[in-house]
XYZ file of C-alpha atoms in Angstrom:
553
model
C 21.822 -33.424 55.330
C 24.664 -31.441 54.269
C 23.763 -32.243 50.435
C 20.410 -31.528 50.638
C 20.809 -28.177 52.001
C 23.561 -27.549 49.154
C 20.667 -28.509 46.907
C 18.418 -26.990 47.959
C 20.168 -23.397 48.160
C 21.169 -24.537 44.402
C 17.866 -23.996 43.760
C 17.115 -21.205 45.188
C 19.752 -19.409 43.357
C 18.638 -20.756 40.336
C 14.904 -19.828 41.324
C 16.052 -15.867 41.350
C 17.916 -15.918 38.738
C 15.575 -17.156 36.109
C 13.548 -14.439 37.749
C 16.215 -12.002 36.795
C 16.455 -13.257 33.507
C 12.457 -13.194 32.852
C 12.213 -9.478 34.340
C 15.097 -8.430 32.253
C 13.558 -9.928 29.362
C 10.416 -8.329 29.984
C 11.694 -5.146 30.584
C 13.209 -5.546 26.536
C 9.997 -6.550 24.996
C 7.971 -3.845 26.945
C 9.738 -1.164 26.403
C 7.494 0.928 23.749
C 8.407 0.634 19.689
C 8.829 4.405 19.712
C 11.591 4.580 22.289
C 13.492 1.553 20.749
C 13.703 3.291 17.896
C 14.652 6.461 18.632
C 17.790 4.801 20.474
C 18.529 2.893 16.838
C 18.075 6.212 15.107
C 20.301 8.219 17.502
C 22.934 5.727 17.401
C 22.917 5.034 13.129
C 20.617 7.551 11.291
C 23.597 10.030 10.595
C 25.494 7.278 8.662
C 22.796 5.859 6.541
C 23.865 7.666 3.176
C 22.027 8.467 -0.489
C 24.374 7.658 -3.800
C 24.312 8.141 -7.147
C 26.562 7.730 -9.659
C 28.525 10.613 -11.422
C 30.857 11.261 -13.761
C 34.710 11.457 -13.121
C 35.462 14.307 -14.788
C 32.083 16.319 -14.994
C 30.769 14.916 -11.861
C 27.479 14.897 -13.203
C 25.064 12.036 -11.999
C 25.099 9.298 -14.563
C 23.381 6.697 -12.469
C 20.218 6.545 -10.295
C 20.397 6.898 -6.505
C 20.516 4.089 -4.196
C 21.592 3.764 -0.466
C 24.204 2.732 1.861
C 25.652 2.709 5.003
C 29.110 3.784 6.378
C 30.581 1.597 8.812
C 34.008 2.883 9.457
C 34.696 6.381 10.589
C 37.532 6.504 7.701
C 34.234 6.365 5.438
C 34.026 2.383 4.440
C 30.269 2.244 2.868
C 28.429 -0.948 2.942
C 25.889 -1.543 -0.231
C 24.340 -3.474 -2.860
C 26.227 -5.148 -5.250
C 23.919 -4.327 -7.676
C 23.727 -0.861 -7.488
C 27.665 -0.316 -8.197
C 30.885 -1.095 -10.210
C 34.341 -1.736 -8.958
C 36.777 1.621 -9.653
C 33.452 3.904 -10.614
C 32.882 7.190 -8.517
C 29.577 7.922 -6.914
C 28.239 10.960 -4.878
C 26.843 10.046 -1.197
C 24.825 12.607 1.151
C 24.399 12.634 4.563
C 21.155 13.256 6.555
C 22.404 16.164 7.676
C 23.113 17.655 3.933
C 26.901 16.935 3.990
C 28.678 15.381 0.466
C 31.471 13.348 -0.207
C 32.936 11.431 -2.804
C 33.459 7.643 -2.849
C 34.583 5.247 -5.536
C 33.529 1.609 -5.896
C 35.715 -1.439 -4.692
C 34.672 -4.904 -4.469
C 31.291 -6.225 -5.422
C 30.409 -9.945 -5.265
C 27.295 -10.355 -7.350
C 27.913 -13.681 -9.354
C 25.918 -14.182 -12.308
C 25.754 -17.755 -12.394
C 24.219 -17.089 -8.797
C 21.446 -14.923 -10.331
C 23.048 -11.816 -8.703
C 23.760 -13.290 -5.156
C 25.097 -12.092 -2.756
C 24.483 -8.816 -3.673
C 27.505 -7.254 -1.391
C 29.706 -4.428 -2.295
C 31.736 -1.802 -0.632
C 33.085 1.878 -1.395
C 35.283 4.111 0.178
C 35.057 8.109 0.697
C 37.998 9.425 -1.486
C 37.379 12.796 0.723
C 39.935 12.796 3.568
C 38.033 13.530 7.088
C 36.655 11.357 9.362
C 32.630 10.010 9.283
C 29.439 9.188 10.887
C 29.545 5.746 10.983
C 27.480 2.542 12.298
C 28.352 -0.550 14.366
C 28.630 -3.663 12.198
C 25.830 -6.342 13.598
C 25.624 -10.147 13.777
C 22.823 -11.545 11.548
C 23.337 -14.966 13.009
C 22.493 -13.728 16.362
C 18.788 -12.935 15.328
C 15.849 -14.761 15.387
C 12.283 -14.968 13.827
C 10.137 -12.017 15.177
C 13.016 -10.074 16.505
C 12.681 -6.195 15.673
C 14.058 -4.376 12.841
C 14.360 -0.758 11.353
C 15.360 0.270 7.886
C 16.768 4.083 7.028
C 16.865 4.085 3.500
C 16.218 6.570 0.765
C 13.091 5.538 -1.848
C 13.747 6.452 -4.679
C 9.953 7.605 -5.741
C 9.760 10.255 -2.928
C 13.234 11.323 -3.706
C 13.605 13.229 -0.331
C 17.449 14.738 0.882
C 16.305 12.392 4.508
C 16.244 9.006 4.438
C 12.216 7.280 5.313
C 11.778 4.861 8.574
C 10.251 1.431 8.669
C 10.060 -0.829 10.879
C 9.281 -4.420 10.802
C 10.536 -8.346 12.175
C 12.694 -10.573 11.232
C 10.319 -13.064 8.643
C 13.506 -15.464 8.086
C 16.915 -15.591 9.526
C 18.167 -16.944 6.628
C 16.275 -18.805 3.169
C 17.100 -21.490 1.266
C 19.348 -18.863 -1.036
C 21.086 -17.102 1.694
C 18.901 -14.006 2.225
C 17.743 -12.653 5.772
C 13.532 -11.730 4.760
C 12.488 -8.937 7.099
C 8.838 -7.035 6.574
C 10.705 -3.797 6.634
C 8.884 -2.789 3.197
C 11.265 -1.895 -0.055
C 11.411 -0.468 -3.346
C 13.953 0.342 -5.666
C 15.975 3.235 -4.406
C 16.170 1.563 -0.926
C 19.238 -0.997 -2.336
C 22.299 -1.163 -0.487
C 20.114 0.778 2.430
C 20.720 -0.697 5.800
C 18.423 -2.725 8.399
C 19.441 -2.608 12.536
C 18.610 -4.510 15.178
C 17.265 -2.727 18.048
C 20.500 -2.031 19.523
C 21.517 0.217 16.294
C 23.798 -2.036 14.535
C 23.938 -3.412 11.055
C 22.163 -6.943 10.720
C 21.951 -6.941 6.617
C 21.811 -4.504 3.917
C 18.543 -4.335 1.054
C 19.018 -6.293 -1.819
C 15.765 -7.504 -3.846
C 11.924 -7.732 -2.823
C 9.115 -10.212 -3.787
C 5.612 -8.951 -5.000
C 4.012 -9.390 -1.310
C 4.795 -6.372 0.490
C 5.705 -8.177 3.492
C 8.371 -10.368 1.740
C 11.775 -8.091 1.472
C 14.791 -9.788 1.283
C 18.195 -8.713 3.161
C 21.915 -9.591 2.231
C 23.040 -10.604 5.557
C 25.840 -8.799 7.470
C 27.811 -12.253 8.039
C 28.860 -12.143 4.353
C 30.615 -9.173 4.439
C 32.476 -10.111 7.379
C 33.807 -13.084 5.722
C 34.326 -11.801 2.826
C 35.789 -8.047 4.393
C 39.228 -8.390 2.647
C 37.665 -8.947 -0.513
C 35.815 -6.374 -0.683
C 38.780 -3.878 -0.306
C 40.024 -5.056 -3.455
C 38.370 -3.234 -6.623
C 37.517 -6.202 -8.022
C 34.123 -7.403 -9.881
C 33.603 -11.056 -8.635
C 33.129 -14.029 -10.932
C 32.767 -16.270 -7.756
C 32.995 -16.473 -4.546
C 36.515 -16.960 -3.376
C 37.448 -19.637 -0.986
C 39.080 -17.942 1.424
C 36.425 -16.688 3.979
C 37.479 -14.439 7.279
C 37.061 -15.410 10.551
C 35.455 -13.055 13.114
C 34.175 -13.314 16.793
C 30.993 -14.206 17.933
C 28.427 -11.662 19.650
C 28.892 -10.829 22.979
C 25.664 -8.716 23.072
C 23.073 -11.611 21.312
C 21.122 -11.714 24.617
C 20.298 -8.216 23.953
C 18.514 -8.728 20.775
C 14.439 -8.083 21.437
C 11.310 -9.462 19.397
C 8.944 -6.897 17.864
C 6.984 -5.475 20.665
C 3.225 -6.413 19.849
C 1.769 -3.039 18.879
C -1.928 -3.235 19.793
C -4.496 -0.261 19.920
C -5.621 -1.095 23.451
C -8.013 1.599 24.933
C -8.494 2.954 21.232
C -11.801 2.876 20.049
C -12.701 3.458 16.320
C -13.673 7.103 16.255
C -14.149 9.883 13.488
C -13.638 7.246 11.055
C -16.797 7.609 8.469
C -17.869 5.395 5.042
C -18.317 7.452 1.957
C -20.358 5.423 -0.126
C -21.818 5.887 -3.895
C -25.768 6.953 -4.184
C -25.927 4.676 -6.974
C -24.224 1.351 -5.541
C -24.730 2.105 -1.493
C -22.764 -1.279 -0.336
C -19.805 0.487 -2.277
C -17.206 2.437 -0.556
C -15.278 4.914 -2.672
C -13.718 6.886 0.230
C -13.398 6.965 4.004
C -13.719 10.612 5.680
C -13.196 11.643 9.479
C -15.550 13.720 11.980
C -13.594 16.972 12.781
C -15.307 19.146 16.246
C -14.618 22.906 14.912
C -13.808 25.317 17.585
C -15.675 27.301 15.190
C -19.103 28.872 16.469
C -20.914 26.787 13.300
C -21.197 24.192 15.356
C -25.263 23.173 14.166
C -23.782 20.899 11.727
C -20.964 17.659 11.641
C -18.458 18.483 9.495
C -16.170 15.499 7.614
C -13.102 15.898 6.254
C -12.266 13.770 3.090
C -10.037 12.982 0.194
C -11.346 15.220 -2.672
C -10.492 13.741 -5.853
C -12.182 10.350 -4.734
C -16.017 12.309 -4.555
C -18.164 11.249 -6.979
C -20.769 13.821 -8.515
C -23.631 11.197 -6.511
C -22.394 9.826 -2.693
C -23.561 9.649 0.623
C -21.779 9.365 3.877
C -22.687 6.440 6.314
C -22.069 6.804 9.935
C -22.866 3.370 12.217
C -24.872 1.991 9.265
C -26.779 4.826 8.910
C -27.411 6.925 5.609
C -26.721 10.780 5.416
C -27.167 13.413 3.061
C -24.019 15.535 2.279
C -22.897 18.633 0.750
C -19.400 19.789 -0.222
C -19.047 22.919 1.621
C -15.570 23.677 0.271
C -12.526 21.690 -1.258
C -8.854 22.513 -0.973
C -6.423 21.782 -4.060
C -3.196 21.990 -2.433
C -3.785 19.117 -0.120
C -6.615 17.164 -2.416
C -9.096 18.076 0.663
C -13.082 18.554 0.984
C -15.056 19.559 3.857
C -18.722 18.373 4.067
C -21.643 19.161 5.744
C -24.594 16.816 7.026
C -27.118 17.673 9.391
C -26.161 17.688 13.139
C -25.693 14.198 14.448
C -24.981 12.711 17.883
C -21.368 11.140 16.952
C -18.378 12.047 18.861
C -15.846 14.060 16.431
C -12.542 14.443 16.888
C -11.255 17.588 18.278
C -8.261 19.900 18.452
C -7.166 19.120 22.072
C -6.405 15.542 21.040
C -3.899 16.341 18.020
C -0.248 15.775 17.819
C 1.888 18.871 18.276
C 4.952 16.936 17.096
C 6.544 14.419 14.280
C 9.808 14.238 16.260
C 9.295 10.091 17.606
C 9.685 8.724 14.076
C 9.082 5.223 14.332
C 6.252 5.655 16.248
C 3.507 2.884 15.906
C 0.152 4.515 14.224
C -3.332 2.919 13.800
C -5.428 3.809 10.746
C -9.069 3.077 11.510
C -10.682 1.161 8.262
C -14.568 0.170 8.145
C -16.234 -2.661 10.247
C -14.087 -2.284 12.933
C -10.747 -3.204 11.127
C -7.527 -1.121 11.118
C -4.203 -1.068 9.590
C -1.138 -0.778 11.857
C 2.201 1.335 10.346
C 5.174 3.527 11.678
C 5.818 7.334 11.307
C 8.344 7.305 8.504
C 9.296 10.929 8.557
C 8.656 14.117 9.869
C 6.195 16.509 8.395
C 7.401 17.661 4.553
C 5.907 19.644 1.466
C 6.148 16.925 -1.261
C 5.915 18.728 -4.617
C 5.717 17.118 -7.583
C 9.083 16.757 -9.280
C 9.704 16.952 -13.338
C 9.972 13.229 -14.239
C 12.633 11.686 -16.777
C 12.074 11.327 -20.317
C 11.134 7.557 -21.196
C 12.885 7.077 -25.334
C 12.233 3.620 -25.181
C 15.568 2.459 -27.001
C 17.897 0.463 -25.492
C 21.640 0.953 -26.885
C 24.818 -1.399 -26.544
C 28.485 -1.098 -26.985
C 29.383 -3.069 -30.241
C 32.489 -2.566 -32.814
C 32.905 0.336 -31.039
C 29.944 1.988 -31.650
C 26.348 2.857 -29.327
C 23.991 0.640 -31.355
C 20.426 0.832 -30.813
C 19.434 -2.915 -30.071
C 15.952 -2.826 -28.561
C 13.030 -0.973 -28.678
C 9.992 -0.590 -26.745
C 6.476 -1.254 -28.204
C 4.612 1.796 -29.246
C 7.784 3.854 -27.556
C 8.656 7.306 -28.631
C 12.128 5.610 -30.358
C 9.693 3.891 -32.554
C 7.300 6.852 -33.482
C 10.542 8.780 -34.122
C 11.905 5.921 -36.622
C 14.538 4.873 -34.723
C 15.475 1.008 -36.230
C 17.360 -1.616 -34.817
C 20.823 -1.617 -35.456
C 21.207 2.059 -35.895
C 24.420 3.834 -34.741
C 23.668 6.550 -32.665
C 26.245 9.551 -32.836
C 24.780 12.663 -31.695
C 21.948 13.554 -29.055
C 21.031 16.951 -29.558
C 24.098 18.030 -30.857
C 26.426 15.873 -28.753
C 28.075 13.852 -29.486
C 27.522 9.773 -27.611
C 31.010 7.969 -28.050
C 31.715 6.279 -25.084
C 29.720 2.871 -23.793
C 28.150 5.673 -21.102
C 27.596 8.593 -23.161
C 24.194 7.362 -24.495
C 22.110 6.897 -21.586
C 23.705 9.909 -19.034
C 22.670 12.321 -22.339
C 19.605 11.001 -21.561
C 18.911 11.508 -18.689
C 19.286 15.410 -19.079
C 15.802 15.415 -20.423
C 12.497 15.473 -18.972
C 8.559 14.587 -19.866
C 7.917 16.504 -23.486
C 11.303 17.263 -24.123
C 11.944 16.496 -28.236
C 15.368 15.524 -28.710
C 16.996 15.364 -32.096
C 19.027 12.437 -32.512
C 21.962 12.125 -35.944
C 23.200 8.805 -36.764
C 24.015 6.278 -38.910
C 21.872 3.896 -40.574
C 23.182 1.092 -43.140
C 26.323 3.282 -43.433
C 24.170 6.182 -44.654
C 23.459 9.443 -42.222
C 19.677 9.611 -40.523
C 18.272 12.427 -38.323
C 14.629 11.894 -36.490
C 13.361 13.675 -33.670
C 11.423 11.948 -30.148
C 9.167 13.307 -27.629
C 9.973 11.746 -24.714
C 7.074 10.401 -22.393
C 6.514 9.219 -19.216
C 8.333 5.698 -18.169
C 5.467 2.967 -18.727
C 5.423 0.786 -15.519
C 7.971 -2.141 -15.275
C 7.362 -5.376 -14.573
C 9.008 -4.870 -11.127
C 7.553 -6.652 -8.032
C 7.167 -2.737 -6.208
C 4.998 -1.679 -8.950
C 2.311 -4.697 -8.374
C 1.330 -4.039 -4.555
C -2.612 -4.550 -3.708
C -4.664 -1.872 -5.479
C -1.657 0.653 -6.590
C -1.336 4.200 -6.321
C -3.921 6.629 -5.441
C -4.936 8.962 -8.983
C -3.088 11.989 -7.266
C -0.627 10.720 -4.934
C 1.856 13.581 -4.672
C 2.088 17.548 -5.157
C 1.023 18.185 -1.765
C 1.578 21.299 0.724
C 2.418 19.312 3.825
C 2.613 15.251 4.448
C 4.282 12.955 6.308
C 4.949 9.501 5.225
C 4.238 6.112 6.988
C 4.214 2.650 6.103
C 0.945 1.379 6.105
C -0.779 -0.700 3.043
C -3.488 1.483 2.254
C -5.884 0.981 -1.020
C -6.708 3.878 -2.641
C -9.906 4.174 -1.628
C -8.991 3.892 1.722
C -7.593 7.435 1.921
C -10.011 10.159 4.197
C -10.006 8.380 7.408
C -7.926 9.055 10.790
C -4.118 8.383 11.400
C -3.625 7.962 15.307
C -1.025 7.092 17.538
C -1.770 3.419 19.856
C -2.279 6.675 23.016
C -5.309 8.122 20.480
C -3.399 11.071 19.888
C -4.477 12.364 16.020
C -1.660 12.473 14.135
C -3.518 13.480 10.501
C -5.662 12.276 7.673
C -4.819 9.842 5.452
C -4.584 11.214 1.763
C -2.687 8.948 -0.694
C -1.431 5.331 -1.321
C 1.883 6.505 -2.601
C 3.765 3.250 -3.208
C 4.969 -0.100 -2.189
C 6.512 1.512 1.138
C 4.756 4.567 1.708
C 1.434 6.155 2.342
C 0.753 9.804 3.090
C -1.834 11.430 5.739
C -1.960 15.450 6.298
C -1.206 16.324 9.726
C -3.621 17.378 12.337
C -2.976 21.090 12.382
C -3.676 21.266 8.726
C -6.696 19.520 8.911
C -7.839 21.914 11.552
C -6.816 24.994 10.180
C -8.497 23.812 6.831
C -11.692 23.598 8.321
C -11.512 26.559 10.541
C -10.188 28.979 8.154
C -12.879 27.280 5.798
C -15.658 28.534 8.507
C -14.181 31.730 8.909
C -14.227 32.718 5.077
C -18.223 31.007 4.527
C -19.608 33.267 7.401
């Protein structure tokens, strides 16, 4: 009798505690994407860091940026091995607009690995102590569980790092690498992705062509390899003697993504823009705006402007309308149309966001028949002018018998209009002179789009001088610049965006950008890249169309 009672309190105890267990665990996975994040981002954003290369002695940037992540308050900075070279010095920036200096130590990169594991280290060379994040487990996560990247793109080329957030695709592929769906693009190597408690799971190395695919060197390597990595040293291969560390007393902790659904949300505002001469073809979405405005005979749409055709017509629930451009706006790429007054519910002022604060935030972007496109608020709210790009020479130069020797060139590349040859010694570039291994390509970069350089040399023995315009870079081959459908036409030079990571086509651009509450966050306005799209916030878009009232009466 005695037993069964003992069993039978067993049990019991066993009973509540799995109910424990399943209320804790619901409590994780309930709690909203927004305010996981924020928790991530106010434990790690300050010590997710930009880099670039520079110069010892001129400290001039002789390298393009990447990211990184300090992990020890004496400024130890986690990163790509790719993206770095033992005993170099490199410039990092904090969020918060503060520089230091860092020099390179150990990278492990091995060739006959085809660049794996991609893991290297610096350390600050500026005394002072640093914002600096907790070093995860990757072994303690799981398919599905949460992630968030803070990492600095290197096409919007902002001083704050972008947020995305994504799930754990692949704890760990056949080659080692931890795939999350955190999206990527060069720029964003050596960046680093936490786990919802804030710490560092993996840092960016490499993506595939699928936006979704983004692979992560996993933080387990640099624990085992820690000492290694202190040493300035260039790997050749992986060395034998691997650290041991502790297990992860917090692994229970770990959440899966929290399913983001649009519940309560019905598609509103969102419109069809459709060509006169090909009606089943959509060239542009566009989003019902309520003016507070007393023109209020009319529905007014707001739209991308540079994807209107001369010919179009909006459809609204499968029905056809007339439309007239009633006035366009260049520095956001807007146009407000008119049709005649219908009985459609538009969106109105009382129901816009007031604040870009929760980044991470999920957002819904409402496509046609019924679909939509989920993403996160990347940033806060920004003026994203357009930036002078680098000069594109199109001659590739090596070290050889001590000498910068031009050894490739691009077809139909300003090097080859210019009669640069194969083979030829380059000496001066506009006057200075290109001696060291480095010298050639940091005197590049000093020049922009339509600069003409003049470039002395020697050719057979015998002294040549040509002169190159420099162009724009023609796209690489690179996985980020193949996503579905590319860029918008105009995709940047805009008075006020914010970014977020949904995949947007180009002509996908006009329509509504909510939160999952149906708060209206903006209007979407470009496909900008592999990770980013941009939308104009709400109060924009309203005081577009009032102001745009005001002025036609």
């Amino acid at each position: 009798m005695k037993s069964k009672k003992t069993a039978f309190f067993l049990l019991k105890k066993i009973f509540v505690l799995l109910l424990l267990t399943h209320s804790v665990l619901t409590a994780q996975n309930t709690e909203s994407q927004d305010k996981i994040v924020k928790k991530v981002l106010e434990k790690s954003y300050p010590a997710a860091v930009k880099l670039w290369g520079i110069d010892s002695l001129s400290a001039k940037q002789n390298s393009p940026q990447f990211s990184g992540v300090v992990v020890k308050q004496e400024g130890i900075i986690l990163t790509a091995a790719h993206a770095i070279h033992p005993g170099n010095f490199y410039k990092l920036q904090f969020p918060d607009g503060k520089t230091a200096r860092a020099k390179a130590m150990g990278r492990m990169g091995i060739k006959s690995m085809q660049g794996r594991p991609d893991i290297g280290m610096l350390r600050i060379i500026d005394p002072g102590t640093y914002p600096f994040a907790e070093m995860g487990w990757s072994d303690s996560m799981s398919t599905d569980n949460l992630c968030v990247s803070i990492a600095y793109p290197t096409t919007l080329d902002q001083d704050v790092p972008t947020i995305r957030v994504g799930k754990i695709a692949t704890v760990q592929d056949p080659w080692g690498f931890m795939v999350s769906t955190c999206k990527m693009e060069p720029g964003d190597s050596g960046g680093p992705l936490f786990d919802n408690l804030g710490r560092v799971i993996a840092i960016h190395s490499r993506i595939a062509i699928d936006e979704d695919v983004n692979y992560e060197s996993p933080i387990n390597l640099f624990r085992e390899y820690w000492e290694n990595l202190l040493q300035p040293i260039n790997y050749a291969e992986l060395p034998s003697d691997k650290q041991q560390f502790t297990s992860d007393t917090l692994k229970d902790k770990i959440i899966s993504n929290p399913n983001v659904t649009p519940h309560n949300l019905v598609a509103k505002g969102i419109v069809e823009i459709v060509s006169k001469a090909d009606k089943a073809k959509v060239i542009a979405f566009g989003t019902l705006i309520k003016p507070e405005n007393k023109l209020r005979n009319s529905t007014w749409i707001v739209t991308k402007s540079s994807l209107l055709t001369n010919d179009f017509l909006v459809k609204i629930d499968g029905k056809l309308y007339d439309a007239k451009v009633f006035v366009t706006s260049r520095p956001n790429d807007l146009a407000l149309l008119k049709i005649n007054k219908i009985d459609k519910e538009a969106i109105s002022k009382t129901k816009a966001a007031d604040s870009f604060d929760n980044l991470g935030t999920p957002l819904v972007s409402f496509l046609s028949d019924n679909k939509s496109e989920l993403s996160s608020l990347g940033s806060n709210v920004f003026k994203f002018t357009a930036r002078p790009a680098k000069g594109y020479l199109g001659a590739g130069a090596n070290f050889i018998s001590g000498n910068i020797t031009i050894t490739s060139l691009g077809p139909d590349s300003p090097a080859v209009k210019a009669g640069l040859q194969v083979k030829d010694q380059v000496k001066f570039i506009n006057g200075i002179a290109v001696v060291k291994p480095e010298d050639y390509g940091k005197e590049l970069m000093q020049y922009m789009v339509g600069d003409t350089i003049s470039i002395k040399g020697l050719r057979n023995g015998e002294e040549f001088i040509c002169s190159a315009v420099l162009e724009k870079f023609p796209l690489s081959d690179h996985p980020s610049n193949k996503f579905k459908g590319g860029r918008s036409e105009r995709f940047d030079n805009f008075e006020s965006v914010f970014a977020h990571d949904a995949k947007l086509l180009p002509f996908q651009c006009g329509g509504p950008v909510f939160k999952d509450n149906g708060t209206f966050m903006g209007i979407n306005i470009a496909r900008f890249s592999r990770t980013c799209s941009l939308a104009v916030p709400a109060d924009v878009i309203f005081n577009f169309v009032e102001s745009s009232l005001s002025n036609k009466t």
